[in-house]
mmCIF file of C-alpha atoms in Angstrom:
data_model
loop_
_atom_site.group_PDB
_atom_site.id
_atom_site.type_symbol
_atom_site.label_atom_id
_atom_site.label_comp_id
_atom_site.label_asym_id
_atom_site.label_seq_id
_atom_site.Cartn_x
_atom_site.Cartn_y
_atom_site.Cartn_z
ATOM 1 C CA MET A 181 129.653 164.521 56.336
ATOM 2 C CA VAL A 182 127.102 161.983 57.508
ATOM 3 C CA THR A 183 123.592 163.251 58.182
ATOM 4 C CA GLU A 184 120.352 161.636 59.280
ATOM 5 C CA ALA A 185 118.857 162.256 55.836
ATOM 6 C CA ARG A 186 121.740 160.424 54.135
ATOM 7 C CA MET A 187 121.440 157.552 56.598
ATOM 8 C CA ARG A 188 117.723 157.157 56.025
ATOM 9 C CA LYS A 189 118.313 157.287 52.278
ATOM 10 C CA ALA A 190 120.852 154.475 52.608
ATOM 11 C CA LEU A 191 118.436 152.438 54.730
ATOM 12 C CA GLU A 192 115.823 152.631 51.980
ATOM 13 C CA GLY A 193 117.879 149.959 50.277
ATOM 14 C CA VAL A 194 117.776 147.571 53.251
ATOM 15 C CA MET A 195 114.909 145.123 52.863
ATOM 16 C CA ASP A 196 113.131 142.990 55.422
ATOM 17 C CA PRO A 197 113.938 139.465 54.139
ATOM 18 C CA GLU A 198 110.477 138.138 54.989
ATOM 19 C CA LEU A 199 108.230 141.087 54.113
ATOM 20 C CA HIS A 200 110.340 142.120 51.083
ATOM 21 C CA LYS A 201 109.893 145.810 51.790
ATOM 22 C CA SER A 202 112.308 148.536 52.851
ATOM 23 C CA LEU A 203 112.889 149.073 56.573
ATOM 24 C CA ILE A 204 112.038 152.731 55.982
ATOM 25 C CA GLU A 205 108.802 151.864 54.194
ATOM 26 C CA LEU A 206 107.812 149.520 57.010
ATOM 27 C CA GLY A 207 108.545 152.158 59.646
ATOM 28 C CA MET A 208 111.094 149.968 61.395
ATOM 29 C CA VAL A 209 113.731 152.701 61.752
ATOM 30 C CA ARG A 210 112.710 154.113 65.083
ATOM 31 C CA GLU A 211 115.634 156.432 65.886
ATOM 32 C CA VAL A 212 118.912 157.638 64.382
ATOM 33 C CA ARG A 213 121.766 159.149 66.418
ATOM 34 C CA ILE A 214 125.025 160.663 65.148
ATOM 35 C CA VAL A 215 127.882 161.726 67.444
ATOM 36 C CA ASP A 216 131.375 162.361 66.060
ATOM 37 C CA GLY A 217 131.071 159.733 63.376
ATOM 38 C CA ARG A 218 129.540 157.179 65.722
ATOM 39 C CA VAL A 219 126.097 156.208 64.489
ATOM 40 C CA GLY A 220 123.309 154.587 66.438
ATOM 41 C CA VAL A 221 120.214 153.117 64.794
ATOM 42 C CA THR A 222 117.212 151.755 66.705
ATOM 43 C CA LEU A 223 115.116 149.252 64.766
ATOM 44 C CA ALA A 224 111.646 148.077 65.744
ATOM 45 C CA LEU A 225 111.252 144.481 64.546
ATOM 46 C CA THR A 226 107.927 142.735 64.179
ATOM 47 C CA THR A 227 109.162 140.398 66.920
ATOM 48 C CA LEU A 228 112.367 140.263 68.939
ATOM 49 C CA ALA A 229 112.360 136.513 68.345
ATOM 50 C CA CYS A 230 112.744 137.077 64.590
ATOM 51 C CA PRO A 231 115.065 134.303 63.310
ATOM 52 C CA LEU A 232 116.479 136.663 60.650
ATOM 53 C CA LYS A 233 117.290 139.582 62.928
ATOM 54 C CA GLU A 234 121.059 139.006 62.698
ATOM 55 C CA GLN A 235 120.802 139.283 58.919
ATOM 56 C CA ILE A 236 118.829 142.531 59.210
ATOM 57 C CA VAL A 237 121.337 143.996 61.660
ATOM 58 C CA GLY A 238 124.213 143.033 59.386
ATOM 59 C CA ASP A 239 122.533 144.622 56.369
ATOM 60 C CA VAL A 240 121.978 147.859 58.309
ATOM 61 C CA GLU A 241 125.587 147.964 59.510
ATOM 62 C CA LYS A 242 126.821 147.388 55.974
ATOM 63 C CA ALA A 243 124.551 150.028 54.390
ATOM 64 C CA VAL A 244 125.374 152.720 56.944
ATOM 65 C CA GLY A 245 129.001 151.788 57.482
ATOM 66 C CA VAL A 246 130.041 152.673 53.916
ATOM 67 C CA LEU A 247 128.796 156.260 54.226
ATOM 68 C CA GLU A 248 131.479 158.915 54.309
ATOM 69 C CA GLY A 249 132.252 160.057 57.833
ATOM 70 C CA VAL A 250 130.872 156.953 59.591
ATOM 71 C CA ARG A 251 133.406 155.402 61.950
ATOM 72 C CA GLU A 252 131.224 153.070 63.988
ATOM 73 C CA VAL A 253 127.681 151.675 63.725
ATOM 74 C CA GLU A 254 125.611 150.413 66.646
ATOM 75 C CA VAL A 255 122.193 148.811 66.039
ATOM 76 C CA ASN A 256 119.716 148.500 68.892
ATOM 77 C CA LEU A 257 116.570 146.412 68.628
ATOM 78 C CA THR A 258 113.080 146.823 69.995
ATOM 79 C CA GLU A 259 109.679 145.438 69.023
ATOM 80 C CA MET A 260 106.745 146.992 67.204
ATOM 81 C CA THR A 261 103.496 147.580 69.028
ATOM 82 C CA ASP A 262 100.437 145.581 67.986
ATOM 83 C CA GLU A 263 99.042 148.690 66.319
ATOM 84 C CA GLU A 264 102.232 149.207 64.290
ATOM 85 C CA LYS A 265 102.097 145.583 63.157
ATOM 86 C CA ARG A 266 98.509 146.004 62.024
ATOM 87 C CA ARG A 267 99.459 149.105 60.016
ATOM 88 C CA ILE A 268 101.891 147.112 57.879
ATOM 89 C CA GLY A 269 99.457 144.260 57.428
ATOM 90 C CA ILE A 270 100.676 141.857 60.091
ATOM 91 C CA GLY A 271 97.658 140.617 61.946
ATOM 92 C CA VAL A 272 97.770 140.084 65.704
ATOM 93 C CA PRO A 273 94.917 137.598 66.029
ATOM 94 C CA GLN A 274 93.374 136.700 69.313
ATOM 95 C CA GLN A 275 94.558 133.359 70.601
ATOM 96 C CA GLU A 276 91.819 130.839 69.906
ATOM 97 C CA LYS A 277 90.982 128.806 72.963
ATOM 98 C CA GLY A 278 91.147 125.050 72.868
ATOM 99 C CA THR A 279 88.046 122.959 73.318
ATOM 100 C CA ALA A 280 88.945 122.089 76.919
ATOM 101 C CA GLU A 281 90.719 125.270 77.960
ATOM 102 C CA ASP A 282 87.857 126.727 79.984
ATOM 103 C CA LEU A 283 87.452 123.393 81.772
ATOM 104 C CA ASN A 284 91.014 123.389 83.069
ATOM 105 C CA GLU A 285 92.481 125.189 86.042
ATOM 106 C CA ILE A 286 96.257 125.152 85.738
ATOM 107 C CA ARG A 287 97.837 127.386 88.348
ATOM 108 C CA ARG A 288 101.506 127.325 87.369
ATOM 109 C CA VAL A 289 103.278 126.400 84.130
ATOM 110 C CA ILE A 290 107.031 125.758 84.224
ATOM 111 C CA ALA A 291 109.028 125.017 81.060
ATOM 112 C CA VAL A 292 112.288 123.070 81.241
ATOM 113 C CA MET A 293 114.670 124.349 78.597
ATOM 114 C CA SER A 294 118.189 124.215 77.206
ATOM 115 C CA GLY A 295 119.708 125.230 73.916
ATOM 116 C CA LYS A 296 121.414 121.835 73.608
ATOM 117 C CA GLY A 297 120.286 118.241 73.350
ATOM 118 C CA GLY A 298 121.577 115.497 75.614
ATOM 119 C CA VAL A 299 121.839 117.520 78.817
ATOM 120 C CA GLY A 300 118.861 115.847 80.503
ATOM 121 C CA LYS A 301 115.873 118.174 80.100
ATOM 122 C CA SER A 302 113.415 115.270 80.090
ATOM 123 C CA LEU A 303 115.019 113.765 83.173
ATOM 124 C CA VAL A 304 114.881 117.110 84.989
ATOM 125 C CA SER A 305 111.243 117.539 83.898
ATOM 126 C CA GLY A 306 110.378 114.090 85.211
ATOM 127 C CA LEU A 307 112.219 114.440 88.525
ATOM 128 C CA LEU A 308 110.782 117.907 89.091
ATOM 129 C CA ALA A 309 107.290 116.526 88.548
ATOM 130 C CA VAL A 310 107.983 113.614 90.912
ATOM 131 C CA ALA A 311 109.346 115.883 93.646
ATOM 132 C CA LEU A 312 106.409 118.298 93.383
ATOM 133 C CA ARG A 313 103.958 115.392 93.464
ATOM 134 C CA ARG A 314 105.580 114.036 96.622
ATOM 135 C CA GLN A 315 104.962 117.409 98.226
ATOM 136 C CA GLY A 316 101.263 116.863 97.628
ATOM 137 C CA HIS A 317 100.830 119.026 94.538
ATOM 138 C CA ARG A 318 98.652 118.066 91.587
ATOM 139 C CA VAL A 319 101.098 117.755 88.693
ATOM 140 C CA GLY A 320 101.056 117.170 84.951
ATOM 141 C CA ILE A 321 103.768 116.939 82.287
ATOM 142 C CA LEU A 322 103.309 118.230 78.747
ATOM 143 C CA ASP A 323 105.911 116.618 76.495
ATOM 144 C CA ALA A 324 106.576 119.357 73.936
ATOM 145 C CA ASP A 325 109.386 117.395 72.292
ATOM 146 C CA ILE A 326 107.167 116.268 69.428
ATOM 147 C CA THR A 327 109.876 114.654 67.303
ATOM 148 C CA GLY A 328 111.852 113.119 70.175
ATOM 149 C CA PRO A 329 109.399 112.311 72.993
ATOM 150 C CA SER A 330 110.696 110.356 75.972
ATOM 151 C CA ILE A 331 108.465 111.233 78.947
ATOM 152 C CA PRO A 332 105.979 108.303 78.641
ATOM 153 C CA LYS A 333 108.861 105.809 78.646
ATOM 154 C CA MET A 334 109.893 107.072 82.087
ATOM 155 C CA PHE A 335 106.468 106.791 83.716
ATOM 156 C CA PHE A 336 104.581 103.881 82.156
ATOM 157 C CA PRO A 337 106.258 100.463 82.367
ATOM 158 C CA ASP A 338 103.471 98.821 80.358
ATOM 159 C CA GLY A 339 102.821 101.731 78.025
ATOM 160 C CA ALA A 340 99.809 104.029 78.086
ATOM 161 C CA ARG A 341 97.196 105.502 75.783
ATOM 162 C CA LEU A 342 95.281 108.737 75.726
ATOM 163 C CA GLY A 343 91.905 108.377 77.427
ATOM 164 C CA THR A 344 88.527 109.747 76.396
ATOM 165 C CA SER A 345 85.666 111.446 78.198
ATOM 166 C CA PRO A 346 82.509 113.359 77.227
ATOM 167 C CA LEU A 347 84.502 116.576 77.725
ATOM 168 C CA GLY A 348 87.458 115.602 75.565
ATOM 169 C CA PRO A 349 90.754 113.639 75.572
ATOM 170 C CA VAL A 350 92.099 112.773 79.027
ATOM 171 C CA PRO A 351 95.820 112.274 79.764
ATOM 172 C CA PRO A 352 96.798 109.005 81.453
ATOM 173 C CA GLN A 353 98.087 109.110 85.022
ATOM 174 C CA SER A 354 101.247 107.454 86.260
ATOM 175 C CA SER A 355 101.217 105.155 89.274
ATOM 176 C CA GLY A 356 102.084 108.185 91.413
ATOM 177 C CA GLY A 357 99.254 110.295 90.016
ATOM 178 C CA ILE A 358 101.164 112.469 87.511
ATOM 179 C CA LYS A 359 99.193 113.294 84.360
ATOM 180 C CA VAL A 360 101.170 112.947 81.131
ATOM 181 C CA MET A 361 100.534 114.121 77.570
ATOM 182 C CA SER A 362 102.917 113.222 74.754
ATOM 183 C CA ILE A 363 102.748 112.509 71.029
ATOM 184 C CA ASN A 364 103.913 108.960 71.823
ATOM 185 C CA LEU A 365 100.541 108.302 73.458
ATOM 186 C CA LEU A 366 98.985 108.689 69.995
ATOM 187 C CA LEU A 367 101.388 106.526 67.965
ATOM 188 C CA ASP A 368 100.784 102.883 67.085
ATOM 189 C CA GLN A 369 104.412 102.108 67.937
ATOM 190 C CA GLU A 370 106.603 104.130 70.300
ATOM 191 C CA ASP A 371 109.510 104.159 67.837
ATOM 192 C CA MET A 372 107.503 105.588 64.933
ATOM 193 C CA ALA A 373 109.139 108.723 63.535
ATOM 194 C CA VAL A 374 107.214 111.989 63.630
ATOM 195 C CA ILE A 375 108.449 113.859 60.548
ATOM 196 C CA TRP A 376 106.784 117.248 60.869
ATOM 197 C CA ARG A 377 107.685 120.801 59.986
ATOM 198 C CA GLY A 378 107.533 123.645 62.509
ATOM 199 C CA PRO A 379 103.878 124.722 62.055
ATOM 200 C CA LEU A 380 102.616 121.187 62.710
ATOM 201 C CA VAL A 381 104.831 120.900 65.783
ATOM 202 C CA GLY A 382 103.515 124.222 67.108
ATOM 203 C CA GLY A 383 99.937 123.183 66.399
ATOM 204 C CA ALA A 384 100.354 119.938 68.331
ATOM 205 C CA ILE A 385 101.751 121.770 71.367
ATOM 206 C CA LYS A 386 98.794 124.175 71.343
ATOM 207 C CA GLN A 387 96.399 121.232 71.184
ATOM 208 C CA PHE A 388 98.168 119.498 74.078
ATOM 209 C CA TRP A 389 97.583 122.672 76.094
ATOM 210 C CA GLY A 390 94.067 123.622 75.075
ATOM 211 C CA ASP A 391 92.287 120.476 73.889
ATOM 212 C CA ILE A 392 93.360 118.060 76.639
ATOM 213 C CA VAL A 393 91.211 117.777 79.766
ATOM 214 C CA TRP A 394 93.889 118.363 82.398
ATOM 215 C CA GLY A 395 91.390 119.314 85.093
ATOM 216 C CA THR A 396 92.881 121.103 88.102
ATOM 217 C CA LEU A 397 96.668 121.173 88.357
ATOM 218 C CA ASP A 398 98.971 123.038 90.703
ATOM 219 C CA TYR A 399 101.855 122.570 88.250
ATOM 220 C CA LEU A 400 102.172 121.734 84.593
ATOM 221 C CA ILE A 401 105.773 120.938 83.649
ATOM 222 C CA VAL A 402 106.556 121.482 79.958
ATOM 223 C CA ASP A 403 109.470 119.444 78.617
ATOM 224 C CA LEU A 404 110.902 121.435 75.683
ATOM 225 C CA PRO A 405 113.030 120.022 72.861
ATOM 226 C CA PRO A 406 116.568 121.342 72.284
ATOM 227 C CA GLY A 407 117.090 124.720 70.683
ATOM 228 C CA THR A 408 115.442 128.103 70.463
ATOM 229 C CA SER A 409 113.186 127.690 67.441
ATOM 230 C CA ASP A 410 109.582 126.698 66.721
ATOM 231 C CA ALA A 411 108.603 124.585 69.723
ATOM 232 C CA SER A 412 110.176 126.872 72.318
ATOM 233 C CA LEU A 413 108.752 129.939 70.593
ATOM 234 C CA THR A 414 105.260 128.390 70.534
ATOM 235 C CA VAL A 415 105.391 127.598 74.243
ATOM 236 C CA MET A 416 106.630 131.073 75.201
ATOM 237 C CA GLN A 417 104.066 132.848 73.044
ATOM 238 C CA SER A 418 101.022 130.605 73.544
ATOM 239 C CA LEU A 419 101.246 129.261 77.089
ATOM 240 C CA PRO A 420 101.000 131.421 80.250
ATOM 241 C CA LEU A 421 104.417 130.493 81.597
ATOM 242 C CA SER A 422 105.270 131.190 85.212
ATOM 243 C CA GLY A 423 108.902 130.762 84.211
ATOM 244 C CA VAL A 424 111.584 128.501 82.743
ATOM 245 C CA VAL A 425 114.106 126.230 84.436
ATOM 246 C CA LEU A 426 117.351 125.968 82.454
ATOM 247 C CA VAL A 427 119.392 122.768 82.282
ATOM 248 C CA THR A 428 123.096 122.486 81.534
ATOM 249 C CA SER A 429 126.000 120.085 82.050
ATOM 250 C CA PRO A 430 129.641 120.700 83.050
ATOM 251 C CA GLN A 431 131.044 121.010 79.514
ATOM 252 C CA GLY A 432 131.878 124.522 78.396
ATOM 253 C CA LEU A 433 129.945 123.912 75.159
ATOM 254 C CA ALA A 434 126.760 123.185 77.106
ATOM 255 C CA GLY A 435 127.235 126.355 79.130
ATOM 256 C CA MET A 436 127.644 128.416 75.963
ATOM 257 C CA VAL A 437 124.486 126.981 74.405
ATOM 258 C CA VAL A 438 122.358 127.355 77.540
ATOM 259 C CA ARG A 439 123.251 131.050 77.493
ATOM 260 C CA LYS A 440 121.531 131.197 74.096
ATOM 261 C CA ALA A 441 118.397 129.734 75.680
ATOM 262 C CA ALA A 442 118.649 132.300 78.463
ATOM 263 C CA ARG A 443 118.857 135.109 75.907
ATOM 264 C CA MET A 444 115.723 133.809 74.229
ATOM 265 C CA ALA A 445 113.874 133.770 77.543
ATOM 266 C CA GLN A 446 115.006 137.339 78.206
ATOM 267 C CA GLN A 447 113.953 138.534 74.757
ATOM 268 C CA MET A 448 110.561 136.871 75.157
ATOM 269 C CA GLN A 449 110.242 138.414 78.640
ATOM 270 C CA THR A 450 109.831 134.986 80.231
ATOM 271 C CA PRO A 451 111.075 134.781 83.845
ATOM 272 C CA MET A 452 114.075 132.520 84.448
ATOM 273 C CA MET A 453 113.530 130.560 87.648
ATOM 274 C CA GLY A 454 116.961 129.024 87.885
ATOM 275 C CA LEU A 455 119.672 126.778 86.441
ATOM 276 C CA ILE A 456 120.226 123.078 87.156
ATOM 277 C CA GLU A 457 123.420 121.242 86.238
ATOM 278 C CA ASN A 458 123.012 117.588 85.261
ATOM 279 C CA MET A 459 125.750 114.911 85.100
ATOM 280 C CA SER A 460 127.883 116.993 87.450
ATOM 281 C CA TYR A 461 129.873 114.122 88.930
ATOM 282 C CA PHE A 462 129.981 110.376 89.578
ATOM 283 C CA GLU A 463 130.218 109.152 93.150
ATOM 284 C CA CYS A 464 132.052 105.847 93.479
ATOM 285 C CA PRO A 465 129.848 103.474 95.530
ATOM 286 C CA ASP A 466 132.878 101.737 97.058
ATOM 287 C CA THR A 467 134.816 104.760 98.271
ATOM 288 C CA GLY A 468 132.347 107.645 98.147
ATOM 289 C CA LYS A 469 134.885 109.650 96.162
ATOM 290 C CA ARG A 470 133.470 112.004 93.542
ATOM 291 C CA TYR A 471 134.824 112.114 90.000
ATOM 292 C CA GLU A 472 134.045 115.008 87.643
ATOM 293 C CA ILE A 473 133.868 112.907 84.484
ATOM 294 C CA PHE A 474 132.883 115.799 82.216
ATOM 295 C CA GLY A 475 135.236 118.283 83.828
ATOM 296 C CA PRO A 476 134.805 120.876 86.559
ATOM 297 C CA SER A 477 131.475 122.573 87.031
ATOM 298 C CA HIS A 478 130.849 126.010 85.533
ATOM 299 C CA ALA A 479 127.182 126.126 86.507
ATOM 300 C CA GLU A 480 127.375 128.711 89.265
ATOM 301 C CA GLU A 481 129.405 131.012 87.046
ATOM 302 C CA THR A 482 126.929 130.501 84.186
ATOM 303 C CA ALA A 483 123.994 131.233 86.488
ATOM 304 C CA ARG A 484 125.623 134.480 87.603
ATOM 305 C CA THR A 485 126.342 135.445 84.003
ATOM 306 C CA ILE A 486 122.725 135.037 82.893
ATOM 307 C CA GLY A 487 121.333 136.474 86.132
ATOM 308 C CA THR A 488 119.400 133.516 87.495
ATOM 309 C CA PRO A 489 119.641 131.416 90.705
ATOM 310 C CA PHE A 490 121.767 128.268 90.697
ATOM 311 C CA LEU A 491 119.346 125.577 91.863
ATOM 312 C CA GLY A 492 121.676 122.616 92.264
ATOM 313 C CA GLN A 493 123.453 119.638 90.716
ATOM 314 C CA LEU A 494 122.449 116.137 89.651
ATOM 315 C CA PRO A 495 124.999 113.297 89.698
ATOM 316 C CA ILE A 496 125.581 110.625 87.095
ATOM 317 C CA ASP A 497 123.631 107.768 88.665
ATOM 318 C CA PRO A 498 123.211 104.397 86.873
ATOM 319 C CA GLU A 499 120.075 103.848 88.968
ATOM 320 C CA ILE A 500 118.356 106.705 87.146
ATOM 321 C CA ALA A 501 118.982 105.119 83.744
ATOM 322 C CA LYS A 502 117.768 101.754 85.021
ATOM 323 C CA LEU A 503 114.509 103.156 86.409
ATOM 324 C CA CYS A 504 113.846 105.341 83.354
ATOM 325 C CA ASP A 505 114.250 102.381 81.011
ATOM 326 C CA ALA A 506 111.845 100.370 83.185
ATOM 327 C CA GLY A 507 109.213 103.140 83.331
ATOM 328 C CA ARG A 508 109.694 103.465 87.096
ATOM 329 C CA LEU A 509 111.238 106.904 87.499
ATOM 330 C CA GLU A 510 108.861 107.641 90.373
ATOM 331 C CA GLU A 511 110.732 105.086 92.494
ATOM 332 C CA TYR A 512 113.921 107.158 92.406
ATOM 333 C CA SER A 513 114.739 108.884 95.680
ATOM 334 C CA ALA A 514 115.269 112.249 93.914
ATOM 335 C CA GLU A 515 116.881 113.664 97.057
ATOM 336 C CA ALA A 516 118.648 116.328 95.019
ATOM 337 C CA PHE A 517 115.273 117.601 93.900
ATOM 338 C CA VAL A 518 113.555 117.882 97.261
ATOM 339 C CA SER A 519 114.994 121.287 98.092
ATOM 340 C CA ILE A 520 114.803 122.438 94.462
ATOM 341 C CA ALA A 521 111.099 121.622 94.214
ATOM 342 C CA LYS A 522 110.425 123.202 97.599
ATOM 343 C CA ASP A 523 112.237 126.379 96.581
ATOM 344 C CA LEU A 524 110.359 126.609 93.279
ATOM 345 C CA SER A 525 106.968 125.922 94.858
ATOM 346 C CA GLU A 526 107.500 128.666 97.444
ATOM 347 C CA ARG A 527 108.416 131.390 94.969
ATOM 348 C CA THR A 528 106.626 130.435 91.748
ATOM 349 C CA PRO A 529 103.840 132.945 91.121
ATOM 350 C CA GLU A 530 100.494 131.990 89.682
ATOM 351 C CA ALA A 531 101.567 134.145 86.780
ATOM 352 C CA ARG A 532 99.300 135.410 84.016
ATOM 353 C CA LEU A 533 96.717 132.688 84.598
ATOM 354 C CA SER A 534 93.563 134.716 85.225
ATOM 355 C CA SER A 535 92.225 134.486 81.679
ATOM 356 C CA PHE A 536 92.906 130.762 81.483
ATOM 357 C CA MET A 537 91.287 129.755 84.768
ATOM 358 C CA LYS A 538 87.841 128.249 85.021
ATOM 359 C CA THR A 539 85.152 130.800 85.726
#
């Protein structure tokens, strides 16, 4: 017959793959429940964003599942408190402020995210910034795609460089007054490869936030790279996000992957502000007929599934590609974004900014 003592004994053999100690020794086994052969185990991880959590869960299920009398194993996850982390030797250091952080007043920070590349996150970031700027807001864009930056190409037809001031580095402004920071502003040639591992990428993003003299902004749009790893984790942990806007496209694969991004946002307790579908259709200029080139839209269904508002659709428009290549994105009409930007500006809180605002 299975007992809690036998279960805990079995879990002594399950090791944390990073800390190389038993889950029992680390105090990660928070609760054990046994009902008619159905076993529930609650684990407290050092972080819910742990990239190896699936491995840990699998090891627990395997160790407990072989015990006599166990018919079913359910593993629930939670996160350790800061004090519990300190007890096992995991420091929770205070976030060091950047050299310009106290000089900046950034009221709202919105990240644009998707689990998949090629769905148009940079385009959505750029158009969102343009629409907010046209409403009279002071706007900046932080290009967090360190290895694949594209934002400067959209806004500066003749290129741009990072400026200097007695207070620190100053981001260049587009013709429409949007401030932009990107790794490409620091490279000798725009097509130079940035071959960095995760810690360097995370460090650069933190510097773009804290060491750049942004001044006063109503909105800072953060263009994230694809995926749910280092860069996205750095932004969610280090920047005071008001929320994330998710981007998808009509393909079922894109919808599946954006749900992964939504799960990350939920696990990191970052508000989801809504979902935008890009490349939804092509409208024939001769007839006005719409063609769903990538298949029927699943965006509204996806938005309902992940519990976030559906903000709208963007068409496939050759004019967008033409203007982006010419560095003149701000000339695009962006009609589809007028209502989206208005909706976001009306309900985006000045979230968690008090400690970052100029005193």
